[in-house]
Each structure stands twice: as C-alpha cells, then as structure tokens.
PDB file of N, CA and C in Angstrom:
ATOM      1  N   LEU A   1       0.818  -1.204   0.000  1.00 88.00           N
ATOM      2  CA  LEU A   1       0.000   0.000   0.000  1.00 88.00           C
ATOM      3  C   LEU A   1       0.858   1.263   0.000  1.00 88.00           C
ATOM      4  N   LEU A   2       1.945   1.212   0.732  1.00 85.00           N
ATOM      5  CA  LEU A   2       2.843   2.360   0.772  1.00 85.00           C
ATOM      6  C   LEU A   2       3.474   2.604  -0.592  1.00 85.00           C
ATOM      7  N   ASP A   3       3.947   1.538  -1.237  1.00 91.00           N
ATOM      8  CA  ASP A   3       4.551   1.667  -2.567  1.00 91.00           C
ATOM      9  C   ASP A   3       3.557   2.180  -3.601  1.00 91.00           C
ATOM     10  N   GLN A   4       2.294   1.869  -3.423  1.00 92.00           N
ATOM     11  CA  GLN A   4       1.262   2.297  -4.361  1.00 92.00           C
ATOM     12  C   GLN A   4       0.791   3.723  -4.089  1.00 92.00           C
ATOM     13  N   GLY A   5       1.269   4.318  -2.997  1.00 88.00           N
ATOM     14  CA  GLY A   5       0.856   5.671  -2.652  1.00 88.00           C
ATOM     15  C   GLY A   5      -0.529   5.748  -2.049  1.00 88.00           C
ATOM     16  N   ARG A   6      -1.057   4.607  -1.623  1.00 93.00           N
ATOM     17  CA  ARG A   6      -2.407   4.589  -1.061  1.00 93.00           C
ATOM     18  C   ARG A   6      -2.415   4.989   0.407  1.00 93.00           C
ATOM     19  N   ILE A   7      -1.286   4.795   1.080  1.00 93.00           N
ATOM     20  CA  ILE A   7      -1.145   5.247   2.461  1.00 93.00           C
ATOM     21  C   ILE A   7       0.224   5.899   2.616  1.00 93.00           C
ATOM     22  N   GLY A   8       0.369   6.702   3.608  1.00 90.00           N
ATOM     23  CA  GLY A   8       1.653   7.353   3.855  1.00 90.00           C
ATOM     24  C   GLY A   8       1.707   7.887   5.268  1.00 90.00           C
ATOM     25  N   PRO A   9       2.873   8.350   5.670  1.00 90.00           N
ATOM     26  CA  PRO A   9       3.009   8.882   7.024  1.00 90.00           C
ATOM     27  C   PRO A   9       2.254  10.203   7.173  1.00 90.00           C
ATOM     28  N   ILE A  10       1.809  10.466   8.360  1.00 94.00           N
ATOM     29  CA  ILE A  10       1.127  11.718   8.668  1.00 94.00           C
ATOM     30  C   ILE A  10       2.119  12.602   9.414  1.00 94.00           C
ATOM     31  N   MET A  11       2.374  13.781   8.858  1.00 94.00           N
ATOM     32  CA  MET A  11       3.290  14.726   9.497  1.00 94.00           C
ATOM     33  C   MET A  11       2.505  15.809  10.205  1.00 94.00           C
ATOM     34  N   ASP A  12       2.854  16.055  11.436  1.00 95.00           N
ATOM     35  CA  ASP A  12       2.221  17.129  12.198  1.00 95.00           C
ATOM     36  C   ASP A  12       2.956  18.441  11.976  1.00 95.00           C
ATOM     37  N   SER A  13       4.276  18.413  12.156  1.00 96.00           N
ATOM     38  CA  SER A  13       5.057  19.641  12.043  1.00 96.00           C
ATOM     39  C   SER A  13       6.511  19.322  11.727  1.00 96.00           C
ATOM     40  N   GLU A  14       7.226  20.358  11.309  1.00 97.00           N
ATOM     41  CA  GLU A  14       8.622  20.212  10.907  1.00 97.00           C
ATOM     42  C   GLU A  14       9.427  21.349  11.527  1.00 97.00           C
ATOM     43  N   PHE A  15      10.563  21.010  12.143  1.00 97.00           N
ATOM     44  CA  PHE A  15      11.417  21.990  12.799  1.00 97.00           C
ATOM     45  C   PHE A  15      12.849  21.808  12.329  1.00 97.00           C
ATOM     46  N   ASP A  16      13.603  22.917  12.248  1.00 97.00           N
ATOM     47  CA  ASP A  16      15.040  22.825  12.025  1.00 97.00           C
ATOM     48  C   ASP A  16      15.672  22.228  13.277  1.00 97.00           C
ATOM     49  N   LEU A  17      16.813  21.585  13.119  1.00 97.00           N
ATOM     50  CA  LEU A  17      17.487  20.969  14.255  1.00 97.00           C
ATOM     51  C   LEU A  17      17.773  21.993  15.352  1.00 97.00           C
ATOM     52  N   ALA A  18      18.055  23.226  14.964  1.00 97.00           N
ATOM     53  CA  ALA A  18      18.313  24.287  15.942  1.00 97.00           C
ATOM     54  C   ALA A  18      17.090  24.582  16.806  1.00 97.00           C
ATOM     55  N   GLU A  19      15.912  24.161  16.346  1.00 97.00           N
ATOM     56  CA  GLU A  19      14.667  24.374  17.086  1.00 97.00           C
ATOM     57  C   GLU A  19      14.193  23.098  17.781  1.00 97.00           C
ATOM     58  N   ALA A  20      15.126  22.233  18.122  1.00 97.00           N
ATOM     59  CA  ALA A  20      14.765  20.955  18.738  1.00 97.00           C
ATOM     60  C   ALA A  20      13.978  21.148  20.030  1.00 97.00           C
ATOM     61  N   SER A  21      14.288  22.194  20.778  1.00 98.00           N
ATOM     62  CA  SER A  21      13.550  22.428  22.025  1.00 98.00           C
ATOM     63  C   SER A  21      12.089  22.762  21.743  1.00 98.00           C
ATOM     64  N   LYS A  22      11.825  23.477  20.657  1.00 97.00           N
ATOM     65  CA  LYS A  22      10.438  23.767  20.271  1.00 97.00           C
ATOM     66  C   LYS A  22       9.721  22.484  19.850  1.00 97.00           C
ATOM     67  N   ALA A  23      10.427  21.630  19.125  1.00 97.00           N
ATOM     68  CA  ALA A  23       9.847  20.356  18.704  1.00 97.00           C
ATOM     69  C   ALA A  23       9.512  19.500  19.921  1.00 97.00           C
ATOM     70  N   HIS A  24      10.403  19.491  20.892  1.00 97.00           N
ATOM     71  CA  HIS A  24      10.174  18.711  22.108  1.00 97.00           C
ATOM     72  C   HIS A  24       8.980  19.266  22.880  1.00 97.00           C
ATOM     73  N   ALA A  25       8.878  20.578  22.952  1.00 97.00           N
ATOM     74  CA  ALA A  25       7.738  21.200  23.624  1.00 97.00           C
ATOM     75  C   ALA A  25       6.441  20.834  22.915  1.00 97.00           C
ATOM     76  N   ARG A  26       6.464  20.823  21.592  1.00 96.00           N
ATOM     77  CA  ARG A  26       5.274  20.436  20.814  1.00 96.00           C
ATOM     78  C   ARG A  26       4.886  19.001  21.138  1.00 96.00           C
ATOM     79  N   MET A  27       5.869  18.119  21.226  1.00 95.00           N
ATOM     80  CA  MET A  27       5.605  16.721  21.526  1.00 95.00           C
ATOM     81  C   MET A  27       5.006  16.570  22.924  1.00 95.00           C
ATOM     82  N   GLU A  28       5.504  17.339  23.870  1.00 96.00           N
ATOM     83  CA  GLU A  28       5.032  17.226  25.249  1.00 96.00           C
ATOM     84  C   GLU A  28       3.600  17.700  25.436  1.00 96.00           C
ATOM     85  N   THR A  29       3.069  18.491  24.503  1.00 93.00           N
ATOM     86  CA  THR A  29       1.684  18.946  24.636  1.00 93.00           C
ATOM     87  C   THR A  29       0.695  17.812  24.424  1.00 93.00           C
ATOM     88  N   SER A  30       1.154  16.752  23.771  1.00 90.00           N
ATOM     89  CA  SER A  30       0.309  15.583  23.464  1.00 90.00           C
ATOM     90  C   SER A  30      -0.924  15.950  22.650  1.00 90.00           C
ATOM     91  N   THR A  31      -0.865  17.042  21.907  1.00 91.00           N
ATOM     92  CA  THR A  31      -2.000  17.420  21.058  1.00 91.00           C
ATOM     93  C   THR A  31      -1.706  17.193  19.585  1.00 91.00           C
ATOM     94  N   HIS A  32      -0.490  16.744  19.276  1.00 91.00           N
ATOM     95  CA  HIS A  32      -0.126  16.533  17.875  1.00 91.00           C
ATOM     96  C   HIS A  32      -0.702  15.212  17.365  1.00 91.00           C
ATOM     97  N   ILE A  33      -0.971  15.200  16.084  1.00 92.00           N
ATOM     98  CA  ILE A  33      -1.400  13.974  15.408  1.00 92.00           C
ATOM     99  C   ILE A  33      -0.425  13.771  14.260  1.00 92.00           C
ATOM    100  N   GLY A  34       0.366  12.742  14.340  1.00 94.00           N
ATOM    101  CA  GLY A  34       1.357  12.489  13.309  1.00 94.00           C
ATOM    102  C   GLY A  34       2.762  12.715  13.836  1.00 94.00           C
ATOM    103  N   LYS A  35       3.694  12.690  12.914  1.00 96.00           N
ATOM    104  CA  LYS A  35       5.113  12.771  13.250  1.00 96.00           C
ATOM    105  C   LYS A  35       5.576  14.218  13.374  1.00 96.00           C
ATOM    106  N   ILE A  36       6.489  14.433  14.299  1.00 97.00           N
ATOM    107  CA  ILE A  36       7.173  15.709  14.434  1.00 97.00           C
ATOM    108  C   ILE A  36       8.574  15.489  13.877  1.00 97.00           C
ATOM    109  N   VAL A  37       8.924  16.247  12.853  1.00 97.00           N
ATOM    110  CA  VAL A  37      10.154  16.009  12.103  1.00 97.00           C
ATOM    111  C   VAL A  37      11.192  17.077  12.426  1.00 97.00           C
ATOM    112  N   LEU A  38      12.434  16.628  12.651  1.00 97.00           N
ATOM    113  CA  LEU A  38      13.569  17.535  12.790  1.00 97.00           C
ATOM    114  C   LEU A  38      14.359  17.508  11.490  1.00 97.00           C
ATOM    115  N   LYS A  39      14.571  18.685  10.882  1.00 97.00           N
ATOM    116  CA  LYS A  39      15.332  18.782   9.634  1.00 97.00           C
ATOM    117  C   LYS A  39      16.805  18.978   9.956  1.00 97.00           C
ATOM    118  N   VAL A  40      17.642  18.179   9.321  1.00 95.00           N
ATOM    119  CA  VAL A  40      19.091  18.299   9.464  1.00 95.00           C
ATOM    120  C   VAL A  40      19.643  18.694   8.102  1.00 95.00           C
ATOM    121  N   SER A  41      20.266  19.857   8.017  1.00 87.00           N
ATOM    122  CA  SER A  41      20.823  20.286   6.736  1.00 87.00           C
ATOM    123  C   SER A  41      22.289  19.903   6.655  1.00 87.00           C
ATOM    124  N   GLY A  42      22.737  19.703   5.434  1.00 73.00           N
ATOM    125  CA  GLY A  42      24.148  19.408   5.256  1.00 73.00           C
ATOM    126  C   GLY A  42      24.375  18.251   4.447  1.00 73.00           C
TER     127      GLY A  42
END
C-alpha cells in the first residue's frame, strides 16, 4: 500500500534541528497527530 501511494506517514510539524527544544515542547503537549520532524541540513 505504501509503494502504491495509497497510504503514507502523517506529518504534524517540521522543525530545524536548531529548534529541537520547540519540537520537544510540541511533543510534550500531546495534542499533535502524526510525526514531528527535525530537519538536518548538510
């Protein structure tokens, strides 16, 4: 199903690695639905 594009991951929010504390705070609220992603550039 994933290969066919019929299902996929649900993303809640995306943060730069420098904003990891904000991402952690978002996770601690327990109000998110889906994944919280940290972006690493380089």
